[in-house]
Amino acid sequence: MVWNPTENYYTDLYYMTGGLNGDVLFGGKHYIYILGHTYYKDSGTDAKKQMPAYDYGKTAYNRLHNADVYNKDDSIQYVFTNVTWVSIPLMNNQFVQFVGNNSTTTDPYGFIATDVRIKLRMANPYKKDINTYAKANPQNDNYPMYSFSTKGFEPTTNDLLTAQDALDLINIVPNPYYGYSEYEKSQVENLVKITNLPQKCTISIFTINGTLIRRFKKDNALTYQDWDIKNEYGIRVASGLYIIHIDAPGIGEKILKWFGSMRPTDLSNF
């Protein structure tokens, strides 16, 4: 059986006759059964029967496929007692139309063969869970255990292309500066930050006519550089537009435009 649900609920005749004739389709009725990892007591023998953890459906398939006239009812009960949810999937009609209009293949289900990231959230309480099979010295004292891998998600280091892409993240905040920033601790302080910087770089600040007013040579692990909005002589710069050039040796360059509107110095309250 091919898993190929459609977006159709009913046949056209069903709609035309108000349900008097026609067929119920429900996308082809591709039933999905979610089985729990549980055990129960058989009402007749009082024996404990367990549905194992996920095994690709092998246990359920084998019990139903190999059932005969003598144990058919028992096998059906064994499987369906553990059914937690049942659903019938249907294709999203809008998505079907989108794929049909944009697909480069004649296979209407070609989109299924794509990379998918699945997030698992565990809702079971953290407590001991003892099943039907006792075991000496159980692992983790029968408390839940999970394993996962971060392979493929590790950070990239010493990669030139990654470092060059990171230049686009360099910024100056706030921009524009309207007389105040949240970095300032007093009424006589002016402060902005150049952020997302590499470990080693040279920061040059120019007026729009090309006059150099301040230069910083950074070589530390901090990812930012403070600027008190003063020139090399400790004098606060005038309001206006400024050009900031960042040169990261061996990586590349970044140019920022920054506008600042200075406030009058407040010396009235101390």
PDB file of C-alpha atoms in Angstrom:
ATOM      1  CA  MET A   1       0.000   0.000   0.000  1.00  0.00           C
ATOM      2  CA  VAL A   2       1.371   3.401  -0.997  1.00  0.00           C
ATOM      3  CA  TRP A   3       1.014   6.201   1.535  1.00  0.00           C
ATOM      4  CA  ASN A   4      -0.566   8.815  -0.705  1.00  0.00           C
ATOM      5  CA  PRO A   5      -3.475  10.570   1.051  1.00  0.00           C
ATOM      6  CA  THR A   6      -5.444  13.119  -0.940  1.00  0.00           C
ATOM      7  CA  GLU A   7      -7.196  16.317   0.107  1.00  0.00           C
ATOM      8  CA  ASN A   8     -10.674  14.936  -0.685  1.00  0.00           C
ATOM      9  CA  TYR A   9     -13.258  14.354   2.043  1.00  0.00           C
ATOM     10  CA  TYR A  10     -16.079  12.985  -0.149  1.00  0.00           C
ATOM     11  CA  THR A  11     -16.861  12.199  -3.782  1.00  0.00           C
ATOM     12  CA  ASP A  12     -18.601  14.816  -5.928  1.00  0.00           C
ATOM     13  CA  LEU A  13     -21.800  12.739  -5.914  1.00  0.00           C
ATOM     14  CA  TYR A  14     -21.841  12.843  -2.127  1.00  0.00           C
ATOM     15  CA  TYR A  15     -21.789  16.637  -2.175  1.00  0.00           C
ATOM     16  CA  MET A  16     -24.388  16.836  -4.972  1.00  0.00           C
ATOM     17  CA  THR A  17     -26.895  14.618  -3.137  1.00  0.00           C
ATOM     18  CA  GLY A  18     -26.301  15.993   0.327  1.00  0.00           C
ATOM     19  CA  GLY A  19     -24.800  12.718   1.497  1.00  0.00           C
ATOM     20  CA  LEU A  20     -27.592  10.467   0.227  1.00  0.00           C
ATOM     21  CA  ASN A  21     -25.340   8.906  -2.404  1.00  0.00           C
ATOM     22  CA  GLY A  22     -21.648   8.801  -3.125  1.00  0.00           C
ATOM     23  CA  ASP A  23     -18.730   7.705  -1.004  1.00  0.00           C
ATOM     24  CA  VAL A  24     -16.802   8.962   1.985  1.00  0.00           C
ATOM     25  CA  LEU A  25     -13.140   9.262   1.006  1.00  0.00           C
ATOM     26  CA  PHE A  26     -11.326  10.921   3.914  1.00  0.00           C
ATOM     27  CA  GLY A  27      -8.183  11.183   1.825  1.00  0.00           C
ATOM     28  CA  GLY A  28      -8.102   7.450   1.152  1.00  0.00           C
ATOM     29  CA  LYS A  29      -8.500   6.488   4.821  1.00  0.00           C
ATOM     30  CA  HIS A  30      -4.847   6.048   5.648  1.00  0.00           C
ATOM     31  CA  TYR A  31      -5.365   5.292   9.317  1.00  0.00           C
ATOM     32  CA  ILE A  32      -2.551   6.171  11.698  1.00  0.00           C
ATOM     33  CA  TYR A  33      -2.455   4.342  15.031  1.00  0.00           C
ATOM     34  CA  ILE A  34      -0.299   5.604  17.895  1.00  0.00           C
ATOM     35  CA  LEU A  35       0.504   2.764  20.302  1.00  0.00           C
ATOM     36  CA  GLY A  36       1.531   3.279  23.901  1.00  0.00           C
ATOM     37  CA  HIS A  37       4.356   1.447  25.653  1.00  0.00           C
ATOM     38  CA  THR A  38       2.135  -0.138  28.315  1.00  0.00           C
ATOM     39  CA  TYR A  39       1.096  -3.438  29.845  1.00  0.00           C
ATOM     40  CA  TYR A  40      -2.219  -4.810  31.049  1.00  0.00           C
ATOM     41  CA  LYS A  41      -3.639  -7.848  32.802  1.00  0.00           C
ATOM     42  CA  ASP A  42      -5.492 -10.403  30.744  1.00  0.00           C
ATOM     43  CA  SER A  43      -9.032 -10.705  32.092  1.00  0.00           C
ATOM     44  CA  GLY A  44      -9.070 -14.453  31.640  1.00  0.00           C
ATOM     45  CA  THR A  45      -5.656 -15.584  32.814  1.00  0.00           C
ATOM     46  CA  ASP A  46      -4.609 -12.515  34.825  1.00  0.00           C
ATOM     47  CA  ALA A  47      -1.306 -12.665  32.951  1.00  0.00           C
ATOM     48  CA  LYS A  48       0.536  -9.425  32.287  1.00  0.00           C
ATOM     49  CA  LYS A  49       0.978  -8.515  28.630  1.00  0.00           C
ATOM     50  CA  GLN A  50       3.252  -5.755  27.465  1.00  0.00           C
ATOM     51  CA  MET A  51       3.483  -3.614  24.334  1.00  0.00           C
ATOM     52  CA  PRO A  52       7.223  -2.955  23.886  1.00  0.00           C
ATOM     53  CA  ALA A  53       8.842   0.345  23.077  1.00  0.00           C
ATOM     54  CA  TYR A  54       8.985   1.551  19.473  1.00  0.00           C
ATOM     55  CA  ASP A  55       9.975  -1.305  17.179  1.00  0.00           C
ATOM     56  CA  TYR A  56       8.762  -0.019  13.791  1.00  0.00           C
ATOM     57  CA  GLY A  57       5.399  -1.679  14.393  1.00  0.00           C
ATOM     58  CA  LYS A  58       6.861  -5.192  14.240  1.00  0.00           C
ATOM     59  CA  THR A  59       5.110  -6.496  17.354  1.00  0.00           C
ATOM     60  CA  ALA A  60       1.680  -5.232  16.321  1.00  0.00           C
ATOM     61  CA  TYR A  61       2.152  -6.476  12.750  1.00  0.00           C
ATOM     62  CA  ASN A  62       3.300  -9.934  13.796  1.00  0.00           C
ATOM     63  CA  ARG A  63       0.479 -10.381  16.314  1.00  0.00           C
ATOM     64  CA  LEU A  64      -2.196  -9.435  13.768  1.00  0.00           C
ATOM     65  CA  HIS A  65      -0.584 -11.060  10.736  1.00  0.00           C
ATOM     66  CA  ASN A  66       0.064 -14.398  12.454  1.00  0.00           C
ATOM     67  CA  ALA A  67      -3.281 -14.571  14.267  1.00  0.00           C
ATOM     68  CA  ASP A  68      -5.416 -17.611  13.505  1.00  0.00           C
ATOM     69  CA  VAL A  69      -8.946 -18.614  14.348  1.00  0.00           C
ATOM     70  CA  TYR A  70      -7.882 -19.702  17.826  1.00  0.00           C
ATOM     71  CA  ASN A  71      -6.056 -16.579  19.007  1.00  0.00           C
ATOM     72  CA  LYS A  72      -7.484 -13.907  16.721  1.00  0.00           C
ATOM     73  CA  ASP A  73      -9.527 -12.177  19.414  1.00  0.00           C
ATOM     74  CA  ASP A  74      -6.641 -12.249  21.861  1.00  0.00           C
ATOM     75  CA  SER A  75      -4.259 -10.717  19.307  1.00  0.00           C
ATOM     76  CA  ILE A  76      -6.713  -7.964  18.394  1.00  0.00           C
ATOM     77  CA  GLN A  77      -7.255  -7.159  22.055  1.00  0.00           C
ATOM     78  CA  TYR A  78      -3.502  -7.167  22.691  1.00  0.00           C
ATOM     79  CA  VAL A  79      -2.833  -4.588  19.969  1.00  0.00           C
ATOM     80  CA  PHE A  80      -5.834  -2.294  20.270  1.00  0.00           C
ATOM     81  CA  THR A  81      -5.705  -2.143  24.061  1.00  0.00           C
ATOM     82  CA  ASN A  82      -2.466  -0.215  23.571  1.00  0.00           C
ATOM     83  CA  VAL A  83      -3.818   2.202  20.955  1.00  0.00           C
ATOM     84  CA  THR A  84      -3.565   5.726  22.375  1.00  0.00           C
ATOM     85  CA  TRP A  85      -4.583   7.870  19.375  1.00  0.00           C
ATOM     86  CA  VAL A  86      -6.117   7.224  15.965  1.00  0.00           C
ATOM     87  CA  SER A  87      -6.169   9.716  13.112  1.00  0.00           C
ATOM     88  CA  ILE A  88      -6.765   9.956   9.366  1.00  0.00           C
ATOM     89  CA  PRO A  89      -4.336  12.307   7.577  1.00  0.00           C
ATOM     90  CA  LEU A  90      -5.417  14.487   4.661  1.00  0.00           C
ATOM     91  CA  MET A  91      -3.384  16.679   2.371  1.00  0.00           C
ATOM     92  CA  ASN A  92      -3.730  20.433   2.839  1.00  0.00           C
ATOM     93  CA  ASN A  93      -5.626  21.693  -0.207  1.00  0.00           C
ATOM     94  CA  GLN A  94      -3.740  24.996  -0.369  1.00  0.00           C
ATOM     95  CA  PHE A  95      -0.419  23.175  -0.162  1.00  0.00           C
ATOM     96  CA  VAL A  96      -1.450  20.772  -2.928  1.00  0.00           C
ATOM     97  CA  GLN A  97      -2.230  23.742  -5.176  1.00  0.00           C
ATOM     98  CA  PHE A  98       1.085  25.410  -4.292  1.00  0.00           C
ATOM     99  CA  VAL A  99       3.096  22.270  -5.058  1.00  0.00           C
ATOM    100  CA  GLY A 100       1.182  21.768  -8.298  1.00  0.00           C
ATOM    101  CA  ASN A 101       1.965  25.299  -9.435  1.00  0.00           C
ATOM    102  CA  ASN A 102       5.626  25.278  -8.406  1.00  0.00           C
ATOM    103  CA  SER A 103       6.777  21.668  -8.671  1.00  0.00           C
ATOM    104  CA  THR A 104       9.432  20.679 -11.207  1.00  0.00           C
ATOM    105  CA  THR A 105       8.377  17.030 -11.129  1.00  0.00           C
ATOM    106  CA  THR A 106       5.266  15.148 -12.128  1.00  0.00           C
ATOM    107  CA  ASP A 107       5.255  13.250  -8.825  1.00  0.00           C
ATOM    108  CA  PRO A 108       2.620  14.924  -6.628  1.00  0.00           C
ATOM    109  CA  TYR A 109       4.303  13.467  -3.538  1.00  0.00           C
ATOM    110  CA  GLY A 110       7.850  14.406  -4.480  1.00  0.00           C
ATOM    111  CA  PHE A 111       7.931  16.999  -1.714  1.00  0.00           C
ATOM    112  CA  ILE A 112       7.884  14.201   0.882  1.00  0.00           C
ATOM    113  CA  ALA A 113      11.536  13.333   0.167  1.00  0.00           C
ATOM    114  CA  THR A 114      12.913  16.361   2.020  1.00  0.00           C
ATOM    115  CA  ASP A 115      15.040  17.012   5.074  1.00  0.00           C
ATOM    116  CA  VAL A 116      12.892  17.211   8.192  1.00  0.00           C
ATOM    117  CA  ARG A 117      13.797  18.178  11.742  1.00  0.00           C
ATOM    118  CA  ILE A 118      11.613  16.510  14.358  1.00  0.00           C
ATOM    119  CA  LYS A 119      11.417  17.868  17.900  1.00  0.00           C
ATOM    120  CA  LEU A 120      10.524  15.415  20.654  1.00  0.00           C
ATOM    121  CA  ARG A 121       9.016  16.616  23.913  1.00  0.00           C
ATOM    122  CA  MET A 122       8.727  14.174  26.808  1.00  0.00           C
ATOM    123  CA  ALA A 123       5.560  14.658  28.855  1.00  0.00           C
ATOM    124  CA  ASN A 124       5.864  11.619  31.114  1.00  0.00           C
ATOM    125  CA  PRO A 125       6.580  12.390  34.789  1.00  0.00           C
ATOM    126  CA  TYR A 126      10.078  11.654  36.028  1.00  0.00           C
ATOM    127  CA  LYS A 127       9.437   8.572  38.115  1.00  0.00           C
ATOM    128  CA  LYS A 128      10.381   4.923  38.256  1.00  0.00           C
ATOM    129  CA  ASP A 129       8.668   2.769  35.654  1.00  0.00           C
ATOM    130  CA  ILE A 130       8.902  -0.958  36.347  1.00  0.00           C
ATOM    131  CA  ASN A 131       7.546  -3.202  33.607  1.00  0.00           C
ATOM    132  CA  THR A 132       6.659  -6.858  33.553  1.00  0.00           C
ATOM    133  CA  TYR A 133      10.258  -8.058  33.365  1.00  0.00           C
ATOM    134  CA  ALA A 134      12.303  -7.649  36.536  1.00  0.00           C
ATOM    135  CA  LYS A 135      16.006  -7.036  36.098  1.00  0.00           C
ATOM    136  CA  ALA A 136      18.795  -7.046  38.645  1.00  0.00           C
ATOM    137  CA  ASN A 137      20.739  -3.779  38.972  1.00  0.00           C
ATOM    138  CA  PRO A 138      18.631  -1.874  36.412  1.00  0.00           C
ATOM    139  CA  GLN A 139      20.247   0.933  34.508  1.00  0.00           C
ATOM    140  CA  ASN A 140      19.615   4.354  36.069  1.00  0.00           C
ATOM    141  CA  ASP A 141      17.572   2.650  38.804  1.00  0.00           C
ATOM    142  CA  ASN A 142      14.564   2.405  36.448  1.00  0.00           C
ATOM    143  CA  TYR A 143      14.302   6.168  36.038  1.00  0.00           C
ATOM    144  CA  PRO A 144      13.688   7.444  32.476  1.00  0.00           C
ATOM    145  CA  MET A 145      16.753   7.763  30.277  1.00  0.00           C
ATOM    146  CA  TYR A 146      17.093   9.478  26.920  1.00  0.00           C
ATOM    147  CA  SER A 147      19.942   9.807  24.498  1.00  0.00           C
ATOM    148  CA  PHE A 148      20.544  12.348  21.770  1.00  0.00           C
ATOM    149  CA  SER A 149      23.299  13.526  19.493  1.00  0.00           C
ATOM    150  CA  THR A 150      24.438  17.016  18.524  1.00  0.00           C
ATOM    151  CA  LYS A 151      26.401  15.717  15.547  1.00  0.00           C
ATOM    152  CA  GLY A 152      26.087  18.182  12.699  1.00  0.00           C
ATOM    153  CA  PHE A 153      25.157  21.079  14.999  1.00  0.00           C
ATOM    154  CA  GLU A 154      28.596  21.805  16.427  1.00  0.00           C
ATOM    155  CA  PRO A 155      29.895  25.384  15.960  1.00  0.00           C
ATOM    156  CA  THR A 156      32.263  26.061  13.102  1.00  0.00           C
ATOM    157  CA  THR A 157      35.651  27.477  14.088  1.00  0.00           C
ATOM    158  CA  ASN A 158      38.493  28.939  12.048  1.00  0.00           C
ATOM    159  CA  ASP A 159      36.378  28.944   8.899  1.00  0.00           C
ATOM    160  CA  LEU A 160      36.968  31.922   6.606  1.00  0.00           C
ATOM    161  CA  LEU A 161      33.574  31.874   4.891  1.00  0.00           C
ATOM    162  CA  THR A 162      31.775  31.787   8.242  1.00  0.00           C
ATOM    163  CA  ALA A 163      33.908  34.663   9.522  1.00  0.00           C
ATOM    164  CA  GLN A 164      33.199  36.710   6.390  1.00  0.00           C
ATOM    165  CA  ASP A 165      29.463  36.114   6.744  1.00  0.00           C
ATOM    166  CA  ALA A 166      29.708  37.244  10.374  1.00  0.00           C
ATOM    167  CA  LEU A 167      30.906  40.675   9.203  1.00  0.00           C
ATOM    168  CA  ASP A 168      27.307  41.392   8.187  1.00  0.00           C
ATOM    169  CA  LEU A 169      26.319  41.141  11.865  1.00  0.00           C
ATOM    170  CA  ILE A 170      28.547  44.049  12.933  1.00  0.00           C
ATOM    171  CA  ASN A 171      26.444  47.021  14.009  1.00  0.00           C
ATOM    172  CA  ILE A 172      26.480  50.174  16.128  1.00  0.00           C
ATOM    173  CA  VAL A 173      23.727  50.741  18.676  1.00  0.00           C
ATOM    174  CA  PRO A 174      21.760  52.821  19.161  1.00  0.00           C
ATOM    175  CA  ASN A 175      21.589  54.102  15.617  1.00  0.00           C
ATOM    176  CA  PRO A 176      20.437  56.801  15.262  1.00  0.00           C
ATOM    177  CA  TYR A 177      21.487  58.252  18.603  1.00  0.00           C
ATOM    178  CA  TYR A 178      19.017  60.832  19.895  1.00  0.00           C
ATOM    179  CA  GLY A 179      20.878  62.309  22.842  1.00  0.00           C
ATOM    180  CA  TYR A 180      20.608  59.232  25.071  1.00  0.00           C
ATOM    181  CA  SER A 181      21.274  55.491  25.223  1.00  0.00           C
ATOM    182  CA  GLU A 182      20.491  52.851  27.827  1.00  0.00           C
ATOM    183  CA  TYR A 183      24.216  52.182  28.192  1.00  0.00           C
ATOM    184  CA  GLU A 184      24.752  55.557  29.882  1.00  0.00           C
ATOM    185  CA  LYS A 185      24.980  55.594  33.689  1.00  0.00           C
ATOM    186  CA  SER A 186      24.966  59.340  34.376  1.00  0.00           C
ATOM    187  CA  GLN A 187      23.695  62.594  32.882  1.00  0.00           C
ATOM    188  CA  VAL A 188      27.153  63.626  31.702  1.00  0.00           C
ATOM    189  CA  GLU A 189      27.953  60.329  29.978  1.00  0.00           C
ATOM    190  CA  ASN A 190      27.506  59.612  26.276  1.00  0.00           C
ATOM    191  CA  LEU A 191      27.984  56.035  25.145  1.00  0.00           C
ATOM    192  CA  VAL A 192      27.264  53.806  22.154  1.00  0.00           C
ATOM    193  CA  LYS A 193      28.540  50.314  21.356  1.00  0.00           C
ATOM    194  CA  ILE A 194      29.903  48.747  18.188  1.00  0.00           C
ATOM    195  CA  THR A 195      28.762  45.126  18.451  1.00  0.00           C
ATOM    196  CA  ASN A 196      29.455  41.634  17.043  1.00  0.00           C
ATOM    197  CA  LEU A 197      33.127  42.360  16.429  1.00  0.00           C
ATOM    198  CA  PRO A 198      35.829  39.746  15.743  1.00  0.00           C
ATOM    199  CA  GLN A 199      38.607  39.316  18.288  1.00  0.00           C
ATOM    200  CA  LYS A 200      41.119  41.392  16.350  1.00  0.00           C
ATOM    201  CA  CYS A 201      40.137  44.435  14.291  1.00  0.00           C
ATOM    202  CA  THR A 202      40.766  48.144  13.758  1.00  0.00           C
ATOM    203  CA  ILE A 203      37.836  50.546  14.067  1.00  0.00           C
ATOM    204  CA  SER A 204      38.157  53.952  12.402  1.00  0.00           C
ATOM    205  CA  ILE A 205      35.529  56.689  12.723  1.00  0.00           C
ATOM    206  CA  PHE A 206      35.386  59.452  10.099  1.00  0.00           C
ATOM    207  CA  THR A 207      33.325  62.522   9.383  1.00  0.00           C
ATOM    208  CA  ILE A 208      31.499  62.499   6.050  1.00  0.00           C
ATOM    209  CA  ASN A 209      34.294  64.577   4.495  1.00  0.00           C
ATOM    210  CA  GLY A 210      36.868  61.914   5.407  1.00  0.00           C
ATOM    211  CA  THR A 211      38.453  63.402   8.524  1.00  0.00           C
ATOM    212  CA  LEU A 212      39.562  60.755  11.012  1.00  0.00           C
ATOM    213  CA  ILE A 213      38.251  61.581  14.490  1.00  0.00           C
ATOM    214  CA  ARG A 214      38.809  58.361  16.460  1.00  0.00           C
ATOM    215  CA  ARG A 215      40.489  54.988  16.067  1.00  0.00           C
ATOM    216  CA  PHE A 216      40.334  51.857  18.200  1.00  0.00           C
ATOM    217  CA  LYS A 217      42.645  48.856  17.904  1.00  0.00           C
ATOM    218  CA  LYS A 218      40.827  45.876  19.376  1.00  0.00           C
ATOM    219  CA  ASP A 219      42.554  42.617  20.285  1.00  0.00           C
ATOM    220  CA  ASN A 220      40.528  40.840  22.975  1.00  0.00           C
ATOM    221  CA  ALA A 221      37.726  38.314  23.381  1.00  0.00           C
ATOM    222  CA  LEU A 222      35.015  40.953  23.874  1.00  0.00           C
ATOM    223  CA  THR A 223      32.507  41.140  21.029  1.00  0.00           C
ATOM    224  CA  TYR A 224      31.906  44.889  21.363  1.00  0.00           C
ATOM    225  CA  GLN A 225      33.726  48.215  21.566  1.00  0.00           C
ATOM    226  CA  ASP A 226      32.496  51.170  23.613  1.00  0.00           C
ATOM    227  CA  TRP A 227      32.650  54.668  22.107  1.00  0.00           C
ATOM    228  CA  ASP A 228      32.053  57.672  24.331  1.00  0.00           C
ATOM    229  CA  ILE A 229      31.234  59.799  21.249  1.00  0.00           C
ATOM    230  CA  LYS A 230      34.455  61.793  21.669  1.00  0.00           C
ATOM    231  CA  ASN A 231      37.369  62.401  19.332  1.00  0.00           C
ATOM    232  CA  GLU A 232      41.020  61.551  19.933  1.00  0.00           C
ATOM    233  CA  TYR A 233      41.379  64.661  22.142  1.00  0.00           C
ATOM    234  CA  GLY A 234      38.517  63.795  24.469  1.00  0.00           C
ATOM    235  CA  ILE A 235      36.154  66.379  23.005  1.00  0.00           C
ATOM    236  CA  ARG A 236      32.586  65.335  22.291  1.00  0.00           C
ATOM    237  CA  VAL A 237      31.836  65.282  18.570  1.00  0.00           C
ATOM    238  CA  ALA A 238      29.163  67.422  16.962  1.00  0.00           C
ATOM    239  CA  SER A 239      25.768  66.152  15.883  1.00  0.00           C
ATOM    240  CA  GLY A 240      25.748  64.681  12.404  1.00  0.00           C
ATOM    241  CA  LEU A 241      26.495  61.700  10.200  1.00  0.00           C
ATOM    242  CA  TYR A 242      29.654  59.629  10.642  1.00  0.00           C
ATOM    243  CA  ILE A 243      31.282  56.767   8.753  1.00  0.00           C
ATOM    244  CA  ILE A 244      32.686  53.826  10.721  1.00  0.00           C
ATOM    245  CA  HIS A 245      35.178  51.486   9.048  1.00  0.00           C
ATOM    246  CA  ILE A 246      36.023  48.111  10.585  1.00  0.00           C
ATOM    247  CA  ASP A 247      39.071  46.259   9.251  1.00  0.00           C
ATOM    248  CA  ALA A 248      39.405  42.628  10.358  1.00  0.00           C
ATOM    249  CA  PRO A 249      42.822  41.300   9.217  1.00  0.00           C
ATOM    250  CA  GLY A 250      42.545  38.155   7.141  1.00  0.00           C
ATOM    251  CA  ILE A 251      38.737  38.334   7.087  1.00  0.00           C
ATOM    252  CA  GLY A 252      37.495  41.509   5.432  1.00  0.00           C
ATOM    253  CA  GLU A 253      36.046  44.960   5.996  1.00  0.00           C
ATOM    254  CA  LYS A 254      32.748  46.443   7.108  1.00  0.00           C
ATOM    255  CA  ILE A 255      31.440  50.001   6.732  1.00  0.00           C
ATOM    256  CA  LEU A 256      28.688  51.486   8.902  1.00  0.00           C
ATOM    257  CA  LYS A 257      26.850  54.792   8.797  1.00  0.00           C
ATOM    258  CA  TRP A 258      25.924  56.347  12.123  1.00  0.00           C
ATOM    259  CA  PHE A 259      23.892  59.439  12.958  1.00  0.00           C
ATOM    260  CA  GLY A 260      24.096  61.140  16.328  1.00  0.00           C
ATOM    261  CA  SER A 261      22.128  64.041  17.775  1.00  0.00           C
ATOM    262  CA  MET A 262      23.907  65.356  20.867  1.00  0.00           C
ATOM    263  CA  ARG A 263      22.112  66.712  23.928  1.00  0.00           C
ATOM    264  CA  PRO A 264      23.247  69.773  25.864  1.00  0.00           C
ATOM    265  CA  THR A 265      25.399  68.941  28.866  1.00  0.00           C
ATOM    266  CA  ASP A 266      23.303  68.953  32.041  1.00  0.00           C
ATOM    267  CA  LEU A 267      25.274  70.319  34.987  1.00  0.00           C
ATOM    268  CA  SER A 268      22.314  71.485  37.045  1.00  0.00           C
ATOM    269  CA  ASN A 269      21.703  68.406  39.192  1.00  0.00           C
ATOM    270  CA  PHE A 270      24.438  66.551  41.064  1.00  0.00           C
TER     271      PHE A 270
END
